[in-house]
């Protein structure tokens, strides 16, 4: 039986089944798409639903989406950071680390700028009706992160190693002494790569690139192994006027000073959020720290109230960082649109709170006042 002799409904069912069963096999999708024009048009919906681009892929990306029909299918862009993984030489100390930080920031800037310059030319009406999500991916470990991992494995506290370079904390990030080729220098992980925050390499008062209207979501998820400066994310958000959703799974910070600095800078991020935002999720991955490590102040950053004031149309809030819950729910008159709230606080633990009635927030606020 010939393909076109089948009913249109049957052809669509077959195409839908084949596309969904090979959605993660790009090669298979490409081969199927060559069968006929009808197959090509159908498979493009799945092929261009999500694309990942690295610095070398920017020109093929531009070429592929010169076809305006494909822009309608695009829902997510995974922007992969090509960051330095090894230093120029193993012989050196802090200036070498500083040099790698500068190289990373430059690489971070170049690919984002190239992407923004291209997307600046796209029209909202040509793209997916819900906009495009931008996921920033920095999933390659640096030389220093790899070195730390190797020493944790070789000198684990399990008894297989002598443990000279190992701290027995059950944390993902550890304090350890560097080997002789580092000049017997004791390098805290905060002095390695773990406190280096990626940020745009732009002059003070400058901009990373033009404003982009087609981006509606920004994500930094668990697969990313590098830290980002909240002020850098705020700068990126300032160039996304139609942003509605932010998801950030924050890396754990090994040293309390880095944690405090992060919370201070996070305030800048909340100031930069567009008022039209309706979904914010900031989640910090769990980590173990010494019991005597001072925690970030719940009062100085004012994260919960700042978020409510910045984004009056929020419907979904997920704040897995320290928030003053009394102040947060004390602003009950500004929580009219909330449908889902999940926050973490040292004062109490609140889980999912469906908005069955706005009076619920009033009761919580009064109870905590």
Coordinates of C-alpha atoms in Angstrom, one line a residue:
X1 CA 0.0 0.0 0.0
X2 CA 1.3 3.4 -1.0
X3 CA 1.9 6.0 1.7
X4 CA -0.4 8.6 0.2
X5 CA -3.2 6.1 -0.3
X6 CA -3.6 6.0 3.5
X7 CA -6.1 8.2 5.2
X8 CA -4.6 11.5 6.5
X9 CA -5.4 10.6 10.1
X10 CA -3.6 7.3 9.8
X11 CA -0.5 9.0 8.3
X12 CA -0.4 11.4 11.2
X13 CA -0.7 8.6 13.7
X14 CA 2.2 6.8 12.1
X15 CA 4.3 9.9 11.9
X16 CA 3.5 10.8 15.5
X17 CA 4.5 7.3 16.8
X18 CA 7.7 7.2 14.8
X19 CA 8.7 10.7 15.9
X20 CA 8.1 10.1 19.6
X21 CA 9.9 6.8 19.5
X22 CA 13.0 8.3 18.0
X23 CA 12.9 11.7 19.6
X24 CA 16.3 11.3 21.2
X25 CA 17.9 9.8 18.0
X26 CA 18.7 12.7 15.8
X27 CA 20.3 10.5 13.2
X28 CA 17.1 8.4 12.9
X29 CA 14.9 11.5 12.7
X30 CA 17.0 12.8 9.9
X31 CA 16.8 9.6 7.9
X32 CA 13.0 9.4 8.4
X33 CA 12.6 13.0 7.3
X34 CA 14.2 12.2 3.9
X35 CA 11.4 9.9 3.0
X36 CA 9.0 12.6 1.7
X37 CA 8.2 16.3 2.0
X38 CA 5.3 15.4 4.4
X39 CA 7.7 13.4 6.6
X40 CA 10.2 16.3 6.6
X41 CA 7.7 18.9 7.7
X42 CA 6.4 16.6 10.5
X43 CA 9.8 15.6 11.9
X44 CA 11.0 19.2 11.9
X45 CA 8.5 19.8 14.8
X46 CA 10.5 17.3 16.9
X47 CA 14.0 18.1 15.5
X48 CA 13.8 21.8 16.3
X49 CA 11.8 21.6 19.5
X50 CA 15.1 21.9 21.5
X51 CA 18.6 22.6 20.1
X52 CA 21.9 22.9 21.9
X53 CA 24.6 25.2 20.5
X54 CA 28.2 25.7 21.3
X55 CA 30.5 28.5 20.1
X56 CA 31.3 26.6 16.9
X57 CA 27.6 26.0 16.2
X58 CA 26.4 29.5 16.0
X59 CA 26.6 29.8 12.2
X60 CA 24.8 26.5 11.5
X61 CA 22.1 27.6 14.0
X62 CA 21.6 30.9 12.2
X63 CA 21.4 29.1 8.8
X64 CA 19.0 26.4 10.1
X65 CA 16.5 29.1 11.4
X66 CA 16.6 31.3 8.3
X67 CA 13.5 29.1 7.6
X68 CA 10.9 31.0 9.6
X69 CA 8.6 28.0 9.9
X70 CA 11.2 26.3 12.1
X71 CA 11.2 29.2 14.6
X72 CA 7.6 28.2 15.5
X73 CA 8.8 24.8 16.6
X74 CA 11.7 26.0 18.8
X75 CA 10.9 25.9 22.5
X76 CA 14.3 25.7 24.1
X77 CA 17.9 26.7 23.3
X78 CA 20.6 25.0 25.3
X79 CA 23.6 27.3 25.2
X80 CA 26.7 25.3 26.0
X81 CA 29.7 27.1 27.5
X82 CA 33.1 26.2 26.1
X83 CA 35.2 27.0 29.1
X84 CA 38.9 26.3 29.8
X85 CA 39.4 23.0 31.4
X86 CA 43.2 23.1 31.9
X87 CA 45.5 26.0 32.9
X88 CA 48.4 27.0 30.5
X89 CA 50.8 25.3 32.9
X90 CA 50.8 23.4 36.1
X91 CA 53.5 25.5 37.6
X92 CA 52.1 28.6 39.2
X93 CA 49.7 29.9 41.9
X94 CA 46.9 32.4 42.3
X95 CA 47.7 34.6 39.2
X96 CA 47.3 31.5 37.1
X97 CA 43.8 30.9 38.6
X98 CA 43.0 34.6 38.0
X99 CA 44.0 34.2 34.3
X100 CA 41.7 31.2 33.9
X101 CA 38.8 33.1 35.5
X102 CA 39.3 35.9 33.0
X103 CA 39.4 33.4 30.1
X104 CA 36.2 31.8 31.3
X105 CA 34.4 35.1 31.6
X106 CA 35.5 36.0 28.1
X107 CA 34.3 32.7 26.6
X108 CA 31.0 33.1 28.5
X109 CA 30.5 36.6 27.0
X110 CA 31.4 35.7 23.4
X111 CA 28.8 33.0 22.9
X112 CA 26.0 34.8 24.7
X113 CA 26.7 38.0 22.8
X114 CA 26.6 36.1 19.5
X115 CA 23.4 34.4 20.4
X116 CA 21.7 37.6 21.5
X117 CA 22.7 39.5 18.4
X118 CA 21.0 36.8 16.3
X119 CA 17.9 36.4 18.4
X120 CA 17.5 40.2 18.6
X121 CA 16.5 40.0 14.9
X122 CA 13.8 37.5 15.5
X123 CA 10.2 38.7 15.8
X124 CA 7.9 37.4 18.5
X125 CA 5.1 36.5 16.0
X126 CA 7.5 34.2 14.1
X127 CA 8.3 32.1 17.2
X128 CA 6.6 29.6 19.4
X129 CA 3.5 31.1 21.1
X130 CA 4.9 30.5 24.6
X131 CA 8.3 32.0 23.7
X132 CA 11.7 30.3 23.9
X133 CA 13.5 29.0 27.0
X134 CA 17.2 29.7 27.2
X135 CA 19.2 27.2 29.3
X136 CA 22.8 28.1 30.1
X137 CA 24.9 25.0 30.4
X138 CA 28.4 25.0 31.9
X139 CA 28.8 21.2 32.4
X140 CA 32.6 20.8 31.9
X141 CA 34.6 20.6 35.0
X142 CA 37.7 22.9 35.3
X143 CA 41.2 21.6 35.8
X144 CA 40.9 22.5 39.5
X145 CA 37.6 20.8 40.0
X146 CA 38.9 17.6 38.4
X147 CA 42.0 17.8 40.5
X148 CA 39.9 18.1 43.7
X149 CA 37.8 15.1 42.6
X150 CA 40.9 13.0 42.0
X151 CA 42.3 13.7 45.4
X152 CA 39.0 12.9 47.1
X153 CA 39.1 9.5 45.4
X154 CA 42.8 8.8 46.1
X155 CA 42.7 10.0 49.7
X156 CA 39.2 9.1 50.8
X157 CA 38.6 8.6 54.6
X158 CA 37.5 5.0 53.9
X159 CA 40.9 3.7 54.8
X160 CA 42.1 3.0 51.3
X161 CA 44.2 6.1 51.3
X162 CA 46.2 7.8 54.0
X163 CA 44.0 10.9 53.9
X164 CA 46.7 13.5 54.1
X165 CA 45.0 15.7 51.5
X166 CA 41.5 15.0 52.5
X167 CA 39.0 16.7 54.8
X168 CA 36.6 14.1 56.3
X169 CA 33.4 16.3 55.7
X170 CA 30.8 14.5 53.6
X171 CA 30.5 17.5 51.4
X172 CA 30.7 17.5 47.6
X173 CA 33.3 20.2 48.0
X174 CA 36.3 19.6 50.2
X175 CA 39.3 21.3 51.6
X176 CA 42.6 19.7 50.6
X177 CA 46.3 20.3 50.3
X178 CA 47.7 20.6 46.8
X179 CA 50.5 18.2 45.7
X180 CA 54.2 19.2 45.3
X181 CA 53.8 20.5 41.7
X182 CA 51.7 23.3 43.1
X183 CA 54.7 24.3 45.3
X184 CA 53.2 22.7 48.5
X185 CA 50.7 25.5 48.5
X186 CA 47.6 24.9 50.5
X187 CA 44.7 25.7 48.2
X188 CA 41.3 25.9 49.7
X189 CA 38.6 25.0 47.3
X190 CA 37.4 28.6 47.5
X191 CA 40.8 29.6 46.1
X192 CA 40.6 27.0 43.4
X193 CA 37.7 27.3 41.0
X194 CA 34.7 26.9 43.3
X195 CA 34.4 30.6 44.2
X196 CA 35.0 31.8 40.6
X197 CA 31.7 33.0 39.4
X198 CA 31.0 33.3 35.7
X199 CA 30.1 36.8 34.7
X200 CA 30.0 38.8 31.4
X201 CA 33.3 40.4 30.4
X202 CA 31.8 43.8 29.8
X203 CA 33.0 47.3 30.9
X204 CA 31.2 49.1 33.7
X205 CA 27.9 50.5 32.4
X206 CA 28.2 48.4 29.2
X207 CA 25.9 45.8 27.9
X208 CA 26.4 42.2 26.9
X209 CA 24.3 42.6 23.8
X210 CA 21.0 43.9 22.5
X211 CA 17.6 43.2 24.2
X212 CA 15.9 40.0 23.1
X213 CA 12.1 39.8 23.0
X214 CA 11.7 36.1 22.0
X215 CA 13.2 34.6 25.3
X216 CA 10.5 33.9 27.8
X217 CA 12.4 31.6 30.2
X218 CA 15.9 31.4 31.7
X219 CA 17.2 28.2 33.2
X220 CA 20.5 27.1 34.9
X221 CA 19.9 23.5 35.9
X222 CA 21.7 20.7 37.9
X223 CA 23.9 19.6 35.0
X224 CA 25.9 22.8 35.3
X225 CA 28.9 22.4 37.5
X226 CA 30.2 26.0 37.5
X227 CA 29.1 28.9 39.7
X228 CA 27.4 32.0 38.2
X229 CA 27.5 35.5 39.8
X230 CA 23.9 36.6 40.6
X231 CA 24.7 40.0 39.3
X232 CA 25.7 38.5 36.0
X233 CA 22.4 36.7 35.8
X234 CA 20.7 40.0 36.6
X235 CA 22.5 41.6 33.7
X236 CA 21.3 38.9 31.4
X237 CA 17.7 39.2 32.6
X238 CA 17.9 43.0 32.0
X239 CA 18.2 42.2 28.3
X240 CA 15.1 39.9 28.3
X241 CA 12.1 42.2 28.7
X242 CA 9.5 39.5 28.0
X243 CA 11.0 37.0 30.6
X244 CA 8.3 35.2 32.6
X245 CA 10.1 32.2 34.2
X246 CA 13.4 31.8 36.0
X247 CA 14.8 28.4 37.2
X248 CA 18.1 28.3 38.9
X249 CA 19.5 25.3 40.6
X250 CA 22.4 26.9 42.5
X251 CA 25.6 25.1 43.1
X252 CA 26.6 24.6 46.8
X253 CA 29.3 26.9 48.1
X254 CA 32.0 25.3 50.1
X255 CA 33.0 28.3 52.2
X256 CA 30.6 30.5 54.2
X257 CA 32.2 33.7 52.8
X258 CA 31.2 32.7 49.3
X259 CA 27.8 31.9 50.5
X260 CA 27.3 35.3 52.1
X261 CA 28.6 37.1 49.0
X262 CA 26.2 35.1 46.9
X263 CA 23.2 36.1 49.0
X264 CA 24.3 39.8 48.8
X265 CA 24.5 39.6 45.1
X266 CA 21.2 37.7 44.8
X267 CA 19.4 40.9 45.9
X268 CA 20.6 42.5 42.7
X269 CA 19.1 39.7 40.7
X270 CA 15.7 40.1 42.4
X271 CA 15.7 43.9 41.7
X272 CA 16.3 43.1 38.0
X273 CA 13.4 40.7 37.5
X274 CA 10.7 42.0 35.1
X275 CA 7.3 42.8 36.8
X276 CA 5.6 40.4 34.4
X277 CA 7.4 37.4 35.8
X278 CA 5.0 34.6 36.9
X279 CA 7.4 31.8 37.9
X280 CA 10.6 31.9 39.9
X281 CA 12.4 28.9 41.2
X282 CA 15.8 29.3 43.0
X283 CA 17.0 26.1 44.5
X284 CA 20.3 25.4 46.1
X285 CA 21.7 21.9 45.9
X286 CA 22.3 20.3 49.3
X287 CA 25.8 20.3 50.8
X288 CA 27.4 19.5 54.1
X289 CA 29.3 22.1 56.0
X290 CA 31.0 22.4 59.4
X291 CA 28.4 23.0 62.2
X292 CA 30.1 26.2 63.2
X293 CA 29.9 27.8 59.8
X294 CA 27.9 31.1 60.1
X295 CA 24.7 31.1 58.0
X296 CA 23.6 33.9 55.7
X297 CA 21.5 36.6 57.4
X298 CA 17.8 36.2 56.8
X299 CA 17.2 39.9 57.4
X300 CA 19.9 41.7 55.4
X301 CA 19.1 40.4 51.9
X302 CA 15.3 40.6 52.3
X303 CA 14.9 38.0 49.6
X304 CA 11.2 37.0 50.0
X305 CA 9.8 40.6 50.3
X306 CA 12.1 41.8 47.5
X307 CA 10.8 39.1 45.2
X308 CA 7.2 40.0 45.9
X309 CA 7.8 43.7 45.3
X310 CA 9.7 43.1 42.1
X311 CA 7.2 40.6 40.6
X312 CA 3.6 41.4 41.6
X313 CA 2.1 38.9 39.1
X314 CA 3.9 35.8 40.4
X315 CA 1.8 32.6 40.4
X316 CA 4.6 30.1 41.3
X317 CA 7.3 30.7 43.9
X318 CA 10.0 28.2 44.8
X319 CA 12.7 29.7 47.1
X320 CA 14.9 26.9 48.5
X321 CA 17.2 29.5 50.1
X322 CA 17.0 31.2 53.5
X323 CA 13.8 33.5 53.6
X324 CA 12.2 35.4 56.5
X325 CA 8.9 33.6 56.4
X326 CA 7.1 36.1 58.8
X327 CA 8.0 39.0 56.5
X328 CA 7.1 37.0 53.4
X329 CA 3.6 36.1 54.4
X330 CA 3.1 39.4 56.2
X331 CA 2.9 40.9 52.7
X332 CA -0.3 38.9 52.2
X333 CA -2.0 41.8 50.3
X334 CA 0.6 41.4 47.5
X335 CA 0.1 37.6 47.2
X336 CA -3.2 37.7 45.4
X337 CA -2.1 35.7 42.4
X338 CA 0.0 33.0 44.1
X339 CA -1.1 29.5 43.3
X340 CA 2.0 27.6 44.5
X341 CA 4.5 28.5 47.1
X342 CA 7.4 26.6 48.5
X343 CA 10.1 28.4 50.6
X344 CA 12.8 27.4 53.0
X345 CA 13.4 29.2 56.2
X346 CA 15.2 28.7 59.5
X347 CA 12.0 29.7 61.3
X348 CA 9.6 27.2 59.9
X349 CA 9.3 24.7 57.1
X350 CA 6.4 25.4 54.6
X351 CA 5.7 22.9 51.8
X352 CA 3.2 23.2 49.0
X353 CA 0.4 25.7 49.7
X354 CA -2.3 25.5 47.0
X355 CA -4.2 28.8 46.7
X356 CA -7.7 27.5 47.5
X357 CA -8.4 30.8 49.2
X358 CA -6.4 34.0 49.5
X359 CA -7.5 34.1 53.1
X360 CA -5.1 31.3 53.8
X361 CA -2.2 33.6 53.3
X362 CA -3.8 36.1 55.6
X363 CA -4.2 33.5 58.3
X364 CA -0.5 32.5 58.0
X365 CA 0.6 36.1 58.1
X366 CA -1.4 36.8 61.2
X367 CA -0.2 33.6 62.9
X368 CA 3.4 34.5 62.3
X369 CA 3.1 38.2 63.2

